Amino acid sequence: MSTPANTPTPVTPSLLRDWSLPAPGEDKYSRGAVLVVGGGRSTPGAVLLAGASALRAGAGKLTLAVAESVSVQLGVALPECGAVGLPEDSKGSITGKGLDRISSYLDRADAVLIGPGLDDQELSRDLLFALLEREEDRGGQAPTQGPAVVLDAFALGALPELEDRLDPWRGRMILTPNPTEAGILLGRDVEDLEADVAAVARKFDAVVSCQGYIAGAPGTSEAESALWKITTGYGGLGTSGSGDVLAGAIAGLRARGTSSTQAACWGTHLHAAAADRLASTMGPLGFLARELADQLPALMLELKT
């Protein structure tokens, strides 16, 4: 898997077969627990997509923490999950209050995904602040001890304002920005995606997956801090909900016991390969984001042979 310095390593099926995923384990507990935090009253589908994708990627347990006005409906729509309602404002956006309701789930999670369906930037910042404050009050956790923290959508936009508070999460974060969000994280326009994805990783001590590029977190082993590039994927990925599926797949893989870089490389490849498969039968623009998640188990099975 070695490549010249600063040259991305292509993520191919051959590479992934040599970088095998952890064994499934004997029960749902050994496959890892995912907590997804997000989903306002008007955007519950994003959490549904992310949660279903996490389970399709092999996670054993799933809890969705969403606006309390939609928690019951989501629990019915995805009966494999646990659904917990969080306080919301008059518009149905979760506020960052009432985290005691999910305290035990935060303690038991192997991966926490924050962002799908968050619909208010200021309240998203308040939510992240409250989660970070909770960790600070508990004395923080070493990167190898706490759950992985996967951040997507509006949760990413809150990071620059909280940069000086991120120590409890540094080394544990996986970020899934699109190029616009990458620019927000850097405080400038993205000019060279390959270089700028690596710059985001350095700035936040995080693994970053952005539009087919994956950068490992600084300070880890050489293999984990490399730059990677996905070699597949159709334009049909640019559809509503596609990013939620990607973030959920990465969270599910990470919960199973992969490293953060492995979860990002595998998840981003599977997401793109699922689009290839659907495009071959439906055309590049005709499939839905929820259909991407349904392709993940078969693709993972093929990469074991």
Coordinates of C-alpha atoms in Angstrom, one line a residue:
M1 CA 0.0 0.0 0.0
S2 CA 3.0 2.3 -0.2
T3 CA 2.9 5.3 -2.6
P4 CA 5.2 8.2 -3.2
A5 CA 5.1 11.0 -0.6
N6 CA 2.0 13.2 -0.8
T7 CA 0.4 11.0 -3.4
P8 CA -3.0 9.6 -2.4
T9 CA -3.3 5.8 -2.1
P10 CA -6.1 4.5 -4.4
V11 CA -8.8 2.7 -2.4
T12 CA -9.4 -0.4 -4.6
P13 CA -11.2 -3.6 -3.9
S14 CA -7.8 -5.4 -3.8
L15 CA -6.6 -3.0 -1.1
L16 CA -9.7 -3.5 1.0
R17 CA -9.5 -7.2 0.8
D18 CA -6.1 -7.0 2.3
W19 CA -7.5 -4.6 5.0
S20 CA -10.2 -6.8 6.2
L21 CA -13.0 -5.7 8.6
P22 CA -13.3 -7.2 12.1
A23 CA -15.2 -10.4 12.4
P24 CA -18.9 -9.9 13.0
G25 CA -18.8 -11.3 16.6
E26 CA -21.2 -13.6 18.4
D27 CA -24.0 -11.2 19.2
K28 CA -25.2 -7.6 18.8
Y29 CA -23.1 -6.3 21.7
S30 CA -19.8 -7.5 20.2
R31 CA -20.7 -5.7 16.9
G32 CA -20.8 -2.3 18.5
A33 CA -23.3 0.4 19.5
V34 CA -24.0 3.5 17.5
L35 CA -25.8 6.6 18.8
V36 CA -27.1 9.1 16.2
V37 CA -27.9 12.6 17.5
G38 CA -29.8 14.9 15.2
G39 CA -33.1 15.1 13.5
G40 CA -35.4 18.1 13.9
R41 CA -39.2 18.0 13.5
S42 CA -38.9 18.8 9.8
T43 CA -35.8 16.6 9.1
P44 CA -36.3 13.2 10.8
G45 CA -35.5 11.4 7.6
A46 CA -31.8 12.2 7.8
V47 CA -31.4 10.4 11.1
L48 CA -33.4 7.5 9.7
L49 CA -31.1 7.2 6.7
A50 CA -28.0 7.4 8.8
G51 CA -29.2 4.9 11.4
A52 CA -30.3 2.4 8.8
S53 CA -26.9 2.7 7.1
A54 CA -25.1 2.1 10.3
L55 CA -27.0 -1.1 10.8
R56 CA -26.4 -2.2 7.2
A57 CA -22.7 -1.6 7.7
G58 CA -22.8 -4.2 10.5
A59 CA -23.3 -2.3 13.8
G60 CA -25.1 -4.4 16.4
K61 CA -27.1 -1.7 18.3
L62 CA -28.6 1.6 17.3
T63 CA -30.1 4.5 19.2
L64 CA -31.5 7.6 17.6
A65 CA -31.7 10.8 19.7
V66 CA -34.0 13.3 18.0
A67 CA -36.5 16.0 18.6
E68 CA -39.1 14.6 21.0
S69 CA -42.0 15.4 18.6
V70 CA -40.7 12.8 16.1
S71 CA -39.1 10.2 18.3
V72 CA -42.0 7.8 18.4
Q73 CA -42.5 8.0 14.6
L74 CA -38.9 7.2 14.0
G75 CA -39.0 4.3 16.4
V76 CA -41.9 2.9 14.4
A77 CA -40.3 3.6 11.0
L78 CA -37.0 1.9 12.1
P79 CA -38.1 -0.8 14.6
E80 CA -34.5 -2.1 14.9
C81 CA -33.5 1.1 16.8
G82 CA -34.1 2.7 20.2
A83 CA -35.5 6.2 19.9
V84 CA -35.1 8.9 22.5
G85 CA -36.7 12.3 22.4
L86 CA -34.7 15.5 23.1
P87 CA -36.0 18.9 24.0
E88 CA -36.8 21.1 21.0
D89 CA -37.7 24.7 20.4
S90 CA -40.9 26.1 19.0
K91 CA -39.7 25.3 15.5
G92 CA -38.9 21.7 16.3
S93 CA -35.0 22.0 16.4
I94 CA -33.2 20.2 19.2
T95 CA -31.7 22.6 21.6
G96 CA -28.7 20.9 23.3
K97 CA -30.6 20.6 26.6
G98 CA -31.8 17.4 28.3
L99 CA -28.6 15.4 27.5
D100 CA -29.2 13.5 30.8
R101 CA -31.8 11.6 28.7
I102 CA -29.1 10.0 26.6
S103 CA -26.3 9.9 29.2
S104 CA -26.3 6.1 29.4
Y105 CA -26.3 5.8 25.6
L106 CA -23.3 8.2 25.4
D107 CA -21.5 6.1 28.0
R108 CA -22.1 2.8 26.1
A109 CA -21.7 3.9 22.5
D110 CA -18.7 2.8 20.4
A111 CA -19.5 5.5 17.9
V112 CA -21.5 8.7 18.2
L113 CA -22.7 10.4 15.0
I114 CA -23.8 14.0 15.4
G115 CA -25.3 16.1 12.7
P116 CA -27.8 14.4 10.4
G117 CA -31.0 16.4 10.4
L118 CA -29.8 19.2 12.6
D119 CA -31.5 22.3 11.1
D120 CA -30.3 25.3 13.1
Q121 CA -26.7 26.4 13.2
E122 CA -26.7 28.2 16.5
L123 CA -28.6 25.4 18.2
S124 CA -26.2 22.9 16.7
R125 CA -23.3 24.9 18.3
D126 CA -25.1 24.8 21.6
L127 CA -25.6 21.0 21.3
L128 CA -21.9 20.4 20.6
F129 CA -20.9 22.8 23.4
A130 CA -23.1 20.8 25.8
L131 CA -21.7 17.5 24.7
L132 CA -18.1 18.8 25.1
E133 CA -18.9 20.3 28.5
R134 CA -20.3 17.0 29.6
E135 CA -17.0 15.4 28.8
E136 CA -15.0 18.1 30.5
D137 CA -17.1 17.7 33.6
R138 CA -16.3 14.0 33.6
G139 CA -12.6 14.8 33.3
G140 CA -12.3 14.1 29.5
Q141 CA -11.2 10.8 28.0
A142 CA -8.1 9.6 26.3
P143 CA -8.5 9.2 22.5
T144 CA -8.3 5.4 22.9
Q145 CA -10.9 5.3 25.6
G146 CA -13.9 7.3 24.4
P147 CA -16.2 6.5 21.5
A148 CA -15.5 7.7 18.1
V149 CA -17.2 11.0 17.3
V150 CA -18.5 11.3 13.7
L151 CA -19.6 14.8 12.8
D152 CA -21.7 15.7 9.7
A153 CA -23.8 18.5 8.3
F154 CA -24.5 21.4 10.7
A155 CA -22.4 19.9 13.4
L156 CA -19.4 20.6 11.2
G157 CA -20.3 24.2 10.9
A158 CA -20.1 24.6 14.7
L159 CA -16.5 23.3 15.0
P160 CA -14.6 26.6 14.1
E161 CA -16.4 28.4 17.0
L162 CA -15.5 25.6 19.4
E163 CA -12.0 25.0 18.3
D164 CA -10.5 25.9 21.6
R165 CA -12.9 23.5 23.4
L166 CA -12.3 20.4 21.3
D167 CA -9.5 18.7 23.4
P168 CA -11.9 16.0 24.7
W169 CA -12.6 14.9 21.1
R170 CA -9.2 15.4 19.4
G171 CA -7.9 12.2 18.1
R172 CA -11.4 10.6 18.1
M173 CA -13.2 12.6 15.5
I174 CA -14.2 11.6 11.9
L175 CA -15.4 14.5 9.8
T176 CA -17.5 14.1 6.7
P177 CA -17.7 17.5 5.1
N178 CA -18.7 18.4 1.5
P179 CA -16.3 20.9 -0.2
T180 CA -18.4 23.9 1.0
E181 CA -18.3 22.6 4.6
A182 CA -14.6 22.0 4.3
G183 CA -14.2 25.6 3.4
I184 CA -16.1 26.6 6.5
L185 CA -13.8 24.4 8.6
L186 CA -10.7 26.1 7.1
G187 CA -12.2 29.6 7.1
R188 CA -11.5 30.1 3.4
D189 CA -12.5 28.7 0.0
V190 CA -11.3 25.3 -0.9
E191 CA -8.8 25.7 -3.7
D192 CA -7.1 22.2 -3.9
L193 CA -9.4 19.5 -2.5
E194 CA -6.6 17.0 -2.0
A195 CA -4.4 19.4 0.0
D196 CA -7.3 21.0 1.8
V197 CA -8.8 17.8 3.1
A198 CA -5.4 17.0 4.6
A199 CA -5.4 20.6 6.1
V200 CA -8.7 20.0 7.8
A201 CA -7.4 16.8 9.2
R202 CA -4.4 18.6 10.7
K203 CA -6.4 21.5 12.0
F204 CA -8.8 19.3 13.9
D205 CA -6.7 16.2 14.6
A206 CA -9.4 14.2 12.8
V207 CA -9.9 11.7 10.1
V208 CA -11.6 13.5 7.2
S209 CA -13.7 12.1 4.3
C210 CA -14.6 14.7 1.7
Q211 CA -15.8 13.9 -1.9
G212 CA -13.6 10.9 -2.4
Y213 CA -10.5 11.9 -0.5
I214 CA -9.7 10.6 3.0
A215 CA -7.0 12.1 5.2
G216 CA -5.8 10.3 8.3
A217 CA -5.5 12.0 11.7
P218 CA -2.0 13.4 12.5
G219 CA 0.0 11.8 15.2
T220 CA -1.0 8.2 14.4
S221 CA 1.0 5.6 12.6
E222 CA 2.2 6.2 9.1
A223 CA -0.5 4.0 7.5
E224 CA -3.2 5.9 9.5
S225 CA -2.0 9.4 8.6
A226 CA -1.8 8.8 4.9
L227 CA -4.0 10.3 2.1
W228 CA -6.4 8.1 0.3
K229 CA -8.6 8.5 -2.9
I230 CA -11.7 6.6 -3.8
T231 CA -11.6 5.2 -7.4
T232 CA -15.3 4.7 -8.1
G233 CA -18.7 6.4 -7.7
Y234 CA -21.3 8.1 -9.9
G235 CA -22.7 11.6 -9.9
G236 CA -25.9 10.1 -8.6
L237 CA -24.3 10.4 -5.1
G238 CA -25.3 14.1 -5.3
T239 CA -28.8 13.5 -4.1
S240 CA -30.7 14.4 -0.9
G241 CA -29.7 12.2 2.0
S242 CA -26.6 10.7 0.3
G243 CA -24.3 12.3 2.9
D244 CA -26.4 10.9 5.8
V245 CA -25.9 7.4 4.4
L246 CA -22.2 7.9 4.1
A247 CA -21.9 9.2 7.7
G248 CA -24.0 6.4 9.0
A249 CA -21.9 3.7 7.2
I250 CA -18.7 5.2 8.6
A251 CA -20.2 5.2 12.1
G252 CA -21.4 1.7 11.8
L253 CA -18.0 0.4 10.6
R254 CA -16.2 2.3 13.3
A255 CA -18.5 0.8 16.0
R256 CA -17.5 -2.7 14.8
G257 CA -14.0 -2.1 15.9
T258 CA -12.1 -0.7 12.9
S259 CA -9.7 2.2 13.2
S260 CA -11.1 5.6 12.2
T261 CA -9.2 5.6 9.0
Q262 CA -10.3 2.1 8.0
A263 CA -13.9 3.0 8.7
A264 CA -13.6 6.1 6.5
C265 CA -11.9 4.4 3.6
W266 CA -14.2 1.4 3.7
G267 CA -17.3 3.5 4.2
T268 CA -16.5 6.0 1.5
H269 CA -15.7 3.2 -1.0
L270 CA -18.9 1.3 -0.2
H271 CA -21.0 4.4 -0.5
A272 CA -19.5 5.1 -4.0
A273 CA -19.6 1.4 -5.1
A274 CA -23.3 1.3 -4.1
A275 CA -23.9 4.2 -6.4
D276 CA -22.1 2.4 -9.2
R277 CA -24.2 -0.6 -8.7
L278 CA -27.5 1.3 -8.7
A279 CA -26.5 3.4 -11.7
S280 CA -25.8 0.3 -13.7
T281 CA -29.5 -0.7 -13.5
M282 CA -31.3 2.6 -12.9
G283 CA -29.1 5.2 -14.5
P284 CA -26.9 7.7 -12.7
L285 CA -29.7 10.0 -11.5
G286 CA -32.6 7.7 -10.8
F287 CA -31.9 6.1 -7.5
L288 CA -32.7 7.3 -3.9
A289 CA -30.3 7.7 -1.0
R290 CA -32.1 5.1 1.0
E291 CA -31.3 2.5 -1.7
L292 CA -27.6 3.1 -1.2
A293 CA -27.7 1.6 2.3
D294 CA -29.4 -1.5 1.0
Q295 CA -26.4 -2.3 -1.2
L296 CA -23.8 -2.3 1.6
P297 CA -24.1 -5.9 2.9
A298 CA -23.7 -7.5 -0.5
L299 CA -20.7 -5.2 -1.3
M300 CA -19.0 -6.1 2.0
L301 CA -19.6 -9.8 1.3
E302 CA -18.0 -9.5 -2.1
L303 CA -14.9 -7.9 -0.7
K304 CA -14.3 -10.9 1.6
T305 CA -13.8 -13.2 -1.4

